[in-house]
Amino acid sequence: MIVRGACRCAPKLRTSAIRSRPSLAQLPQCRRYATPSSSSTPAASASTGSQIGVLAPFTSELDRIAPSFDIHGSQIHIIRSPTDFYETLKERIRNARKRIFLSTLYIGKTEKELIATLQDALRQNPNLELHIITDALRGTREAPNPSCASLLAPLVEEFGPDRVEIRMYHTPNLTGIRKQYIPRRINEGWGLQHMKLYGVDDEIILSGANLSTDYFTNRQDRYHLFSSKEVTDYFWNIHRGVASFSFLVQPSKDKSGFTFTWPKSNLAPSPLEHPRQFVGKTTSAIGALIAPPSKQPPPRNTPDSKESDADTRVYMLAQMSQLMNPDTSTELPAVTHVLRTLASPTFAGSSWTFTAGYFNPAPSLTKLLLSTASSHNVVITASPHANGFYQSPGVSGLLPGAYTLLARRFLRAVHQTGRDRAIALKEWRRGTVGHPGGWTYHAKGLWVTLPGEAHPALTLVGSSNYTRRSYSHDLEVGALVLTRNEKLKERLGQEQAWLQEYAKPVTRDDFATNERRVGLKVRIAMWIVSLVGGAL
């Protein structure tokens, strides 16, 4: 996106030591299980054997790209609505025993019910710890007026820094003169903490949703609940890693209600004072967390083991480009591999559905989507009337038009490559933003249905918007799920279907109408943001 609203960090930054925390080198690394060979496959139906064979081209390379865990399909629960997501999250918090960790872009400054739920859980259980990471720019946007930071700081004051840790990540890409003069409404285009991790004890919800009223009521997203200690622990380590490169939020008596400090125990210097040295330190530390193990342990609970019922492999993906030089992030390589694999004639009978609320796939992904051999493919994106920036003031109000222009260019590319019958574009609309009953659309992901199958066997879920910005500026995490579990595949098919209940096909003729024409101001705004270094 050009903007997400944008902000400035109003509090004074100072350096202060806090209690020592383990270094990233001490954090436990996840295990990755060996890809089962056909010789280890137990007796099964011909159709099951066929599924394993078709999945092999995906797993063989993915095992080299990213760490993974093997679980049973029943350990993944798909949540349908924003309300269900909110109620599930609150229910998990109320029953938390040892840890709650929330990584999000921001928590709405008026989310007093959510804060009260966290307070009640902490009061009832003295052994419970709470760890929160948000983005520094977004989290202090309104300061010194009430903000995300001022909402969270009192938790530290009530329960102490030994039980509550609030961190805010600041991009190293926005410093000095650039930070001083770039307008607030576009300064978030230089990088954000965009991860969405909602972990409680040994369960975690992966989503693209933030924690605010619209995401709990009328903003459609995706939400996958993983009941797996290994998956949860992996993302807990990612959370801790990013926290060790983030500002600490502490309560303050001044008007803003909080202050930022850079603890001496952090594993890098401040990104505002020493951005290059900051990235130099984060590269090796984050790289160690997201890379697959160089030496694999003996296989355990492999999907085809006779003594195990594991039938689903979860690849742990992260895109941490702004923290790594050279960049060894795993999400873009994994998505690239999946789409390249689908270009093989072997997958001519497959189909895929791709969705992004802000439709602007990275150019490399657009090319790969157009190059797949798959048929009956669908792209779902938000209608301008379901875009969160619809009729918003200032520069951000130009965004719906910008995405309209990008969608029109995509359909033109579909036509030019002769894929009109293979790829359909649908716009999601449920009412109109800002009007009674109006919803916004924020879901993103990928589903792949294998040849001869009725439901998807592969899905990608997480925080990424799959844009150039996601792959260069923001911190993103997600999971790529490959499954042979028929019930999970059916649930994925249902998810893919209900996200299209409010989606209607659009064509090049639709974009040619006067009401869909994009004005010069939109084109100029897109050019300016690209010129000064931001990304849509």
Coordinates of C-alpha atoms in Angstrom, one line a residue:
M1 CA 0.0 0.0 0.0
I2 CA 1.1 3.6 -0.4
V3 CA 0.0 4.2 3.1
R4 CA -1.7 2.6 6.1
G5 CA -2.5 6.0 7.6
A6 CA 1.0 6.7 8.8
C7 CA 2.3 8.3 11.9
R8 CA 5.2 9.6 13.8
C9 CA 6.9 8.5 17.0
A10 CA 6.1 11.3 19.4
P11 CA 7.8 10.0 22.6
K12 CA 11.4 10.8 23.3
L13 CA 13.6 7.9 22.7
R14 CA 16.2 7.0 25.3
T15 CA 18.4 4.1 26.2
S16 CA 17.7 2.1 29.3
A17 CA 18.5 -1.3 30.6
I18 CA 15.9 -3.8 31.5
R19 CA 16.0 -7.3 32.8
S20 CA 18.2 -9.7 30.8
R21 CA 16.6 -11.9 28.2
P22 CA 18.0 -14.9 26.4
S23 CA 20.0 -14.2 23.3
L24 CA 18.7 -15.6 20.0
A25 CA 21.5 -18.1 20.0
Q26 CA 19.9 -19.6 23.1
L27 CA 16.4 -19.9 21.6
P28 CA 15.5 -23.5 20.7
Q29 CA 15.3 -24.2 17.0
C30 CA 12.5 -26.2 15.5
R31 CA 12.8 -29.6 14.0
R32 CA 12.1 -30.3 10.3
Y33 CA 11.0 -33.8 9.3
A34 CA 12.4 -35.6 6.4
T35 CA 10.2 -36.0 3.3
P36 CA 8.9 -39.5 3.3
S37 CA 9.9 -41.6 0.3
S38 CA 7.4 -43.7 -1.6
S39 CA 9.0 -46.9 -0.1
S40 CA 7.9 -45.8 3.4
T41 CA 4.3 -45.3 2.4
P42 CA 1.9 -47.7 4.3
A43 CA -0.7 -49.7 2.5
A44 CA -3.3 -47.3 1.2
S45 CA -5.8 -46.8 -1.5
A46 CA -4.7 -46.0 -5.0
S47 CA -6.1 -42.5 -4.6
T48 CA -4.0 -41.9 -1.4
G49 CA -0.9 -43.1 -3.1
S50 CA -1.6 -40.8 -6.0
Q51 CA -2.0 -37.8 -3.7
I52 CA 1.4 -38.5 -2.1
G53 CA 3.0 -38.7 -5.6
V54 CA 1.4 -35.4 -6.6
L55 CA 2.5 -33.7 -3.4
A56 CA 6.1 -34.9 -3.8
P57 CA 7.2 -32.2 -6.3
F58 CA 6.1 -29.6 -3.7
T59 CA 7.7 -31.1 -0.6
S60 CA 11.1 -32.0 -2.1
E61 CA 12.0 -28.4 -2.6
L62 CA 10.0 -26.9 0.2
D63 CA 12.0 -29.0 2.7
R64 CA 15.1 -27.2 1.5
I65 CA 13.5 -23.8 1.8
A66 CA 11.8 -23.7 5.1
P67 CA 11.5 -25.6 8.4
S68 CA 8.4 -27.7 8.9
F69 CA 6.4 -29.8 11.4
D70 CA 4.2 -32.7 10.7
I71 CA 0.8 -32.8 12.5
H72 CA -2.7 -34.2 12.1
G73 CA -5.2 -32.3 10.0
S74 CA -7.6 -32.2 13.0
Q75 CA -5.1 -29.9 14.7
I76 CA -6.0 -27.0 12.3
H77 CA -9.3 -25.3 12.9
I78 CA -10.5 -22.7 10.4
I79 CA -12.4 -19.8 11.8
R80 CA -15.0 -18.1 9.6
S81 CA -16.0 -14.7 10.8
P82 CA -14.5 -11.7 12.5
T83 CA -16.8 -12.2 15.5
D84 CA -15.8 -15.9 15.8
F85 CA -12.1 -14.8 15.6
Y86 CA -12.6 -12.3 18.4
E87 CA -14.6 -14.7 20.7
T88 CA -12.1 -17.5 20.1
L89 CA -9.2 -15.2 21.0
K90 CA -10.9 -14.0 24.2
E91 CA -11.8 -17.5 25.2
R92 CA -8.2 -18.6 24.8
I93 CA -6.9 -15.6 26.8
R94 CA -9.4 -16.3 29.7
N95 CA -8.1 -19.8 30.0
A96 CA -4.4 -19.1 29.5
R97 CA -2.0 -20.9 31.9
K98 CA 1.5 -19.7 31.2
R99 CA 1.9 -17.4 28.2
I100 CA 0.1 -15.0 25.9
F101 CA 2.0 -13.5 23.0
L102 CA 0.5 -11.1 20.4
S103 CA 2.3 -9.8 17.4
T104 CA 0.3 -7.4 15.4
L105 CA 0.5 -4.1 13.4
Y106 CA -1.5 -2.4 16.1
I107 CA -4.2 -2.8 18.8
G108 CA -7.0 -0.3 18.4
K109 CA -6.8 2.6 20.9
T110 CA -10.3 2.0 22.1
E111 CA -10.1 -1.8 22.6
K112 CA -10.8 -1.6 26.3
E113 CA -12.7 -5.0 26.3
L114 CA -9.7 -6.8 24.9
I115 CA -7.4 -5.1 27.5
A116 CA -9.9 -6.0 30.3
T117 CA -9.8 -9.6 29.2
L118 CA -6.0 -9.6 29.4
Q119 CA -6.1 -7.9 32.8
D120 CA -8.6 -10.5 34.1
A121 CA -6.4 -13.4 32.9
L122 CA -3.3 -11.9 34.5
R123 CA -5.0 -11.2 37.8
Q124 CA -6.4 -14.7 38.0
N125 CA -3.2 -16.4 37.2
P126 CA 0.0 -15.0 38.9
N127 CA 2.1 -17.4 36.7
L128 CA 0.8 -16.0 33.4
E129 CA 3.1 -13.8 31.3
L130 CA 2.0 -11.4 28.5
H131 CA 4.2 -10.4 25.6
I132 CA 3.0 -7.9 22.9
I133 CA 4.7 -6.5 19.8
T134 CA 3.2 -3.8 17.6
D135 CA 4.7 -1.4 15.0
A136 CA 6.2 1.8 16.5
L137 CA 4.8 4.1 13.7
R138 CA 1.3 2.7 13.8
G139 CA 1.3 2.2 17.6
T140 CA 2.1 5.9 18.3
R141 CA 0.2 7.5 15.5
E142 CA -2.1 9.6 17.6
A143 CA 0.4 10.5 20.4
P144 CA 0.4 12.5 22.6
N145 CA -3.4 11.8 22.4
P146 CA -4.6 8.3 23.3
S147 CA -2.9 5.7 21.2
C148 CA -2.1 2.0 21.1
A149 CA 1.0 2.6 23.2
S150 CA -0.9 4.6 25.9
L151 CA -3.5 1.8 26.0
L152 CA -0.9 -0.9 26.6
A153 CA 1.5 0.9 29.0
P154 CA -0.7 0.6 32.1
L155 CA -0.5 -3.2 31.8
V156 CA 3.2 -2.9 32.7
E157 CA 2.4 -0.5 35.5
E158 CA -0.1 -2.9 37.1
F159 CA 1.6 -6.2 36.6
G160 CA 5.3 -5.3 36.4
P161 CA 8.0 -5.8 33.7
D162 CA 8.6 -9.4 34.8
R163 CA 5.1 -10.4 33.7
V164 CA 4.2 -7.9 30.9
E165 CA 6.5 -6.9 28.1
I166 CA 5.3 -4.4 25.5
R167 CA 7.6 -3.9 22.5
M168 CA 7.3 -1.7 19.4
Y169 CA 9.4 -2.3 16.3
H170 CA 10.7 0.6 14.2
T171 CA 11.9 0.1 10.7
P172 CA 15.6 1.0 10.0
N173 CA 14.4 2.4 6.6
L174 CA 12.9 5.6 8.0
T175 CA 15.5 7.7 9.8
G176 CA 17.1 11.2 9.8
I177 CA 15.8 13.7 7.3
R178 CA 13.5 11.2 5.6
K179 CA 11.7 10.5 8.9
Q180 CA 11.5 14.2 9.7
Y181 CA 10.0 15.4 6.4
I182 CA 8.0 12.5 4.9
P183 CA 4.3 13.2 5.5
R184 CA 2.7 11.1 8.1
R185 CA 0.1 9.7 5.7
I186 CA 2.7 7.9 3.6
N187 CA 5.7 7.3 6.0
E188 CA 4.5 3.8 6.9
G189 CA 5.4 2.9 3.3
W190 CA 9.0 2.4 4.4
G191 CA 8.4 -0.6 6.5
L192 CA 6.2 -2.0 9.3
Q193 CA 6.0 -4.8 11.8
H194 CA 3.2 -6.6 10.0
M195 CA 3.2 -10.0 11.6
K196 CA -0.1 -11.4 13.0
L197 CA 0.7 -14.0 15.6
Y198 CA -1.9 -14.7 18.4
G199 CA -0.4 -17.3 20.6
V200 CA -1.8 -18.6 23.9
D201 CA 0.0 -21.5 25.7
D202 CA 0.4 -24.2 23.0
E203 CA -2.0 -22.9 20.4
I204 CA -1.7 -20.1 17.9
I205 CA -4.0 -18.2 15.4
L206 CA -2.3 -17.2 12.2
S207 CA -4.2 -14.4 10.4
G208 CA -4.0 -11.2 8.5
A209 CA -6.2 -9.4 11.0
N210 CA -5.1 -6.8 13.4
L211 CA -6.7 -6.3 16.8
S212 CA -9.3 -3.5 16.5
T213 CA -13.1 -3.2 16.4
D214 CA -13.5 -3.5 12.6
Y215 CA -11.4 -6.7 12.5
F216 CA -13.7 -8.1 15.2
T217 CA -17.0 -7.1 13.5
N218 CA -17.1 -6.2 9.8
R219 CA -13.7 -6.7 8.2
Q220 CA -13.4 -10.1 6.6
D221 CA -10.0 -11.9 6.9
R222 CA -8.7 -15.4 7.4
Y223 CA -7.9 -17.1 10.7
H224 CA -6.3 -20.5 11.2
L225 CA -6.0 -21.9 14.7
F226 CA -3.1 -24.4 15.1
S227 CA -3.3 -26.6 18.2
S228 CA 0.3 -27.7 18.1
K229 CA 3.0 -26.9 20.7
E230 CA 5.8 -27.2 18.1
V231 CA 4.1 -24.8 15.7
T232 CA 3.4 -22.4 18.5
D233 CA 6.9 -22.6 20.0
Y234 CA 8.4 -21.8 16.6
F235 CA 6.4 -18.6 16.2
W236 CA 7.1 -17.8 19.9
N237 CA 10.8 -17.8 19.0
I238 CA 10.1 -15.5 16.1
H239 CA 8.2 -13.1 18.4
R240 CA 11.1 -13.1 20.9
G241 CA 13.6 -12.5 18.1
V242 CA 11.8 -9.4 16.8
A243 CA 11.2 -8.2 20.4
S244 CA 15.0 -8.2 20.9
F245 CA 15.3 -5.7 18.1
S246 CA 12.4 -3.4 19.2
F247 CA 11.8 -0.5 21.5
L248 CA 10.5 -1.2 25.0
V249 CA 7.3 0.6 26.0
Q250 CA 7.1 1.7 29.6
P251 CA 4.4 3.8 31.5
S252 CA 5.0 7.5 31.9
K253 CA 3.4 10.4 33.8
D254 CA 3.6 12.7 30.8
K255 CA 0.7 13.5 28.5
S256 CA 1.4 10.7 26.1
G257 CA 1.2 8.1 28.9
F258 CA 4.2 6.1 27.8
T259 CA 7.9 6.3 26.9
F260 CA 10.2 4.4 24.6
T261 CA 13.5 3.0 25.7
W262 CA 16.2 0.9 23.9
P263 CA 17.4 -1.7 26.4
K264 CA 21.1 -2.5 26.6
S265 CA 20.1 -6.1 26.5
N266 CA 18.8 -5.7 22.9
L267 CA 20.9 -7.6 20.4
A268 CA 21.4 -4.6 18.1
P269 CA 21.9 -0.8 18.3
S270 CA 18.9 1.4 17.8
P271 CA 17.6 1.4 14.1
L272 CA 17.1 5.2 14.4
E273 CA 20.7 5.9 15.4
H274 CA 22.6 3.2 13.6
P275 CA 20.4 1.7 10.9
R276 CA 23.3 -0.1 9.0
Q277 CA 24.7 -1.6 12.2
F278 CA 21.2 -2.6 13.2
V279 CA 20.7 -4.7 10.0
G280 CA 24.2 -6.1 10.4
K281 CA 23.2 -7.6 13.8
T282 CA 19.7 -8.7 12.8
T283 CA 20.8 -10.6 9.7
S284 CA 22.5 -13.5 11.4
A285 CA 20.1 -13.7 14.3
I286 CA 16.9 -13.8 12.3
G287 CA 18.5 -16.0 9.7
A288 CA 19.2 -18.6 12.3
L289 CA 15.6 -18.6 13.3
I290 CA 13.9 -18.9 9.9
A291 CA 16.3 -21.2 8.1
P292 CA 15.7 -25.0 7.9
P293 CA 18.1 -27.0 10.0
S294 CA 21.3 -27.9 8.1
K295 CA 21.2 -31.4 9.6
Q296 CA 17.9 -33.1 9.9
P297 CA 17.1 -35.3 12.9
P298 CA 15.8 -38.8 12.4
P299 CA 12.2 -38.7 11.0
R300 CA 9.5 -38.7 13.7
N301 CA 5.7 -38.6 13.1
T302 CA 6.2 -38.4 9.4
P303 CA 2.9 -38.3 7.4
D304 CA 3.3 -41.8 6.0
S305 CA 4.6 -43.5 9.1
K306 CA 2.6 -46.6 10.1
E307 CA 3.0 -45.8 13.8
S308 CA 1.8 -42.2 13.3
D309 CA -1.4 -40.5 12.1
A310 CA 0.4 -37.3 11.0
D311 CA -1.0 -36.4 7.6
T312 CA -0.3 -32.7 7.3
R313 CA 3.0 -30.8 6.9
V314 CA 3.2 -27.2 8.0
Y315 CA 6.0 -25.1 6.5
M316 CA 7.0 -22.1 8.7
L317 CA 7.4 -19.1 6.5
A318 CA 8.8 -15.6 7.2
Q319 CA 9.6 -12.6 5.1
M320 CA 12.1 -10.4 7.0
S321 CA 13.8 -8.6 4.1
Q322 CA 14.4 -5.3 5.9
L323 CA 16.2 -7.1 8.7
M324 CA 18.5 -9.2 6.5
N325 CA 21.4 -8.4 4.2
P326 CA 21.7 -10.7 2.3
D327 CA 18.0 -11.6 2.3
T328 CA 17.4 -15.2 3.1
S329 CA 13.7 -14.9 3.8
T330 CA 11.6 -18.0 3.1
E331 CA 8.1 -16.9 2.0
L332 CA 8.8 -15.6 -1.4
P333 CA 10.9 -18.6 -2.4
A334 CA 8.2 -21.0 -1.1
V335 CA 5.4 -19.3 -3.0
T336 CA 7.6 -19.0 -6.1
H337 CA 8.3 -22.8 -5.9
V338 CA 4.6 -23.7 -5.6
L339 CA 3.6 -21.6 -8.6
R340 CA 6.5 -22.8 -10.7
T341 CA 5.6 -26.4 -9.9
L342 CA 2.0 -25.7 -11.1
A343 CA 3.4 -24.6 -14.5
S344 CA 4.3 -28.3 -15.2
P345 CA 1.9 -30.1 -17.6
T346 CA 1.4 -32.6 -14.8
F347 CA -0.8 -30.1 -13.0
A348 CA -2.9 -29.2 -16.0
G349 CA -5.9 -30.6 -14.1
S350 CA -5.2 -28.5 -11.0
S351 CA -6.8 -25.2 -10.0
W352 CA -5.9 -22.4 -7.6
T353 CA -7.6 -19.5 -5.8
F354 CA -5.5 -16.5 -4.9
T355 CA -6.8 -13.6 -2.7
A356 CA -5.4 -10.3 -1.5
G357 CA -7.5 -7.5 -0.1
Y358 CA -5.0 -5.0 -1.5
F359 CA -4.5 -6.5 -5.0
N360 CA -1.0 -5.7 -6.2
P361 CA 1.0 -9.0 -6.4
A362 CA 4.7 -8.6 -6.7
P363 CA 5.6 -8.6 -10.5
S364 CA 7.3 -12.0 -10.2
L365 CA 4.1 -13.6 -8.7
T366 CA 1.9 -12.1 -11.3
K367 CA 4.0 -13.6 -14.0
L368 CA 4.0 -17.0 -12.2
L369 CA 0.2 -16.9 -11.7
L370 CA -0.2 -16.4 -15.4
S371 CA 2.2 -19.2 -16.3
T372 CA 0.6 -22.0 -14.3
A373 CA -0.9 -24.9 -16.3
S374 CA -3.9 -24.9 -13.9
S375 CA -7.4 -24.2 -15.1
H376 CA -10.5 -22.8 -13.4
N377 CA -8.5 -20.4 -11.3
V378 CA -9.9 -17.5 -9.4
V379 CA -8.4 -14.2 -8.0
I380 CA -10.5 -12.5 -5.3
T381 CA -9.8 -8.9 -4.3
A382 CA -11.7 -6.1 -2.6
S383 CA -14.2 -4.0 -4.5
P384 CA -13.4 -0.3 -4.2
H385 CA -16.5 -0.1 -2.0
A386 CA -15.0 -2.8 0.3
N387 CA -11.5 -1.2 0.5
G388 CA -10.6 0.1 3.9
F389 CA -9.5 3.4 2.4
Y390 CA -12.7 4.1 0.5
Q391 CA -13.5 7.8 0.7
S392 CA -10.9 8.3 3.4
P393 CA -9.4 11.9 3.6
G394 CA -6.1 12.9 2.1
V395 CA -3.7 10.8 0.1
S396 CA -5.1 7.5 1.4
G397 CA -8.4 8.2 -0.3
L398 CA -6.6 7.6 -3.7
L399 CA -5.8 4.0 -2.8
P400 CA -9.0 2.4 -4.0
G401 CA -8.5 3.9 -7.4
A402 CA -4.9 2.8 -7.4
Y403 CA -5.9 -0.8 -6.8
T404 CA -8.6 -0.5 -9.5
L405 CA -5.9 0.5 -11.9
L406 CA -3.7 -2.4 -10.9
A407 CA -6.6 -4.9 -11.2
R408 CA -7.4 -3.6 -14.7
R409 CA -3.7 -4.1 -15.6
F410 CA -3.9 -7.6 -14.3
L411 CA -6.9 -8.5 -16.4
R412 CA -5.2 -7.0 -19.5
A413 CA -2.2 -9.3 -18.8
V414 CA -4.5 -12.2 -18.5
H415 CA -6.0 -11.4 -21.9
Q416 CA -2.6 -10.8 -23.5
T417 CA -1.4 -14.3 -22.3
G418 CA -4.5 -16.0 -23.6
R419 CA -5.7 -17.1 -20.1
D420 CA -9.1 -15.5 -20.2
R421 CA -10.9 -18.8 -19.8
A422 CA -8.5 -20.1 -17.1
I423 CA -8.3 -17.1 -14.8
A424 CA -11.3 -15.1 -13.4
L425 CA -11.1 -12.0 -11.3
K426 CA -13.7 -11.4 -8.7
E427 CA -14.4 -8.4 -6.5
W428 CA -15.7 -8.8 -3.0
R429 CA -18.4 -6.5 -1.8
R430 CA -20.7 -6.6 1.2
G431 CA -22.4 -3.3 1.3
T432 CA -20.4 -0.1 1.2
V433 CA -17.7 1.0 3.6
G434 CA -18.9 3.8 5.9
H435 CA -22.6 2.9 5.4
P436 CA -24.8 0.7 7.7
G437 CA -24.0 -3.0 7.1
G438 CA -20.9 -2.2 5.1
W439 CA -17.9 -4.5 5.3
T440 CA -14.3 -4.3 4.2
Y441 CA -12.3 -7.2 2.7
H442 CA -8.8 -8.0 4.0
A443 CA -8.3 -11.7 3.4
K444 CA -5.2 -13.0 1.7
G445 CA -3.9 -16.4 0.8
L446 CA -3.6 -19.2 -1.7
W447 CA -5.4 -22.5 -2.1
V448 CA -4.3 -25.2 -4.6
T449 CA -6.6 -28.2 -5.6
L450 CA -4.7 -31.1 -7.1
P451 CA -5.7 -32.9 -10.3
G452 CA -8.7 -35.1 -9.8
E453 CA -9.4 -33.7 -6.4
A454 CA -12.5 -31.8 -5.2
H455 CA -10.9 -29.7 -2.5
P456 CA -7.6 -27.9 -1.8
A457 CA -4.6 -29.9 -0.5
L458 CA -2.4 -26.9 -0.2
T459 CA -3.0 -23.5 1.4
L460 CA -1.0 -20.5 2.4
V461 CA -2.2 -18.4 5.3
G462 CA -0.6 -15.5 7.2
S463 CA 0.1 -11.7 7.3
S464 CA 1.6 -11.1 3.8
N465 CA -0.2 -9.2 1.1
Y466 CA 2.1 -10.7 -1.5
T467 CA 3.2 -7.3 -2.8
R468 CA 6.5 -5.8 -3.6
R469 CA 6.2 -4.0 -0.3
S470 CA 5.6 -7.3 1.6
Y471 CA 8.8 -8.7 0.1
S472 CA 11.0 -5.8 0.7
H473 CA 9.7 -3.5 3.5
D474 CA 7.5 -5.3 6.0
L475 CA 8.0 -8.1 8.6
E476 CA 5.7 -11.0 7.6
V477 CA 5.0 -14.5 8.8
G478 CA 2.8 -17.3 7.7
A479 CA 2.4 -21.0 7.1
L480 CA 2.2 -23.2 4.0
V481 CA 0.0 -26.2 4.7
L482 CA 0.2 -29.4 2.7
T483 CA -2.3 -32.1 3.7
R484 CA -3.7 -35.5 2.8
N485 CA -6.4 -35.2 5.4
E486 CA -9.7 -35.4 3.6
K487 CA -11.6 -33.5 6.4
L488 CA -9.1 -30.7 6.4
K489 CA -9.2 -30.5 2.6
E490 CA -13.0 -30.2 2.8
R491 CA -12.7 -27.4 5.4
L492 CA -10.3 -25.6 3.1
G493 CA -12.7 -26.0 0.3
Q494 CA -15.5 -24.5 2.4
E495 CA -13.3 -21.6 3.3
Q496 CA -12.4 -21.0 -0.3
A497 CA -16.2 -21.0 -1.1
W498 CA -17.5 -18.8 1.7
L499 CA -14.9 -16.1 0.8
Q500 CA -16.6 -16.0 -2.6
E501 CA -20.2 -15.7 -1.4
Y502 CA -19.9 -11.9 -1.7
A503 CA -17.6 -11.9 -4.7
K504 CA -18.7 -11.2 -8.3
P505 CA -16.7 -11.6 -11.5
V506 CA -15.4 -8.4 -13.2
T507 CA -14.2 -8.2 -16.8
R508 CA -12.2 -5.8 -18.9
D509 CA -15.5 -4.3 -20.1
D510 CA -16.4 -3.5 -16.5
F511 CA -13.2 -1.5 -16.1
A512 CA -13.8 0.4 -19.3
T513 CA -16.9 2.1 -17.9
N514 CA -16.8 5.7 -16.9
E515 CA -17.3 5.0 -13.2
R516 CA -14.2 2.8 -13.1
R517 CA -11.9 5.2 -14.8
V518 CA -8.9 6.2 -12.7
G519 CA -8.0 9.9 -12.5
L520 CA -4.6 11.5 -13.1
K521 CA -4.2 12.2 -9.4
V522 CA -4.1 8.5 -8.6
R523 CA -1.5 7.9 -11.2
I524 CA 0.6 10.8 -10.0
A525 CA 0.4 9.6 -6.4
M526 CA 1.5 6.1 -7.4
W527 CA 4.5 7.6 -9.2
I528 CA 5.5 9.9 -6.4
V529 CA 5.5 7.2 -3.8
S530 CA 7.5 4.9 -6.0
L531 CA 9.9 7.7 -6.7
V532 CA 10.7 8.4 -3.1
G533 CA 11.1 4.8 -2.1
G534 CA 7.8 3.7 -0.7
A535 CA 5.9 0.7 -2.0
L536 CA 2.2 0.2 -2.8

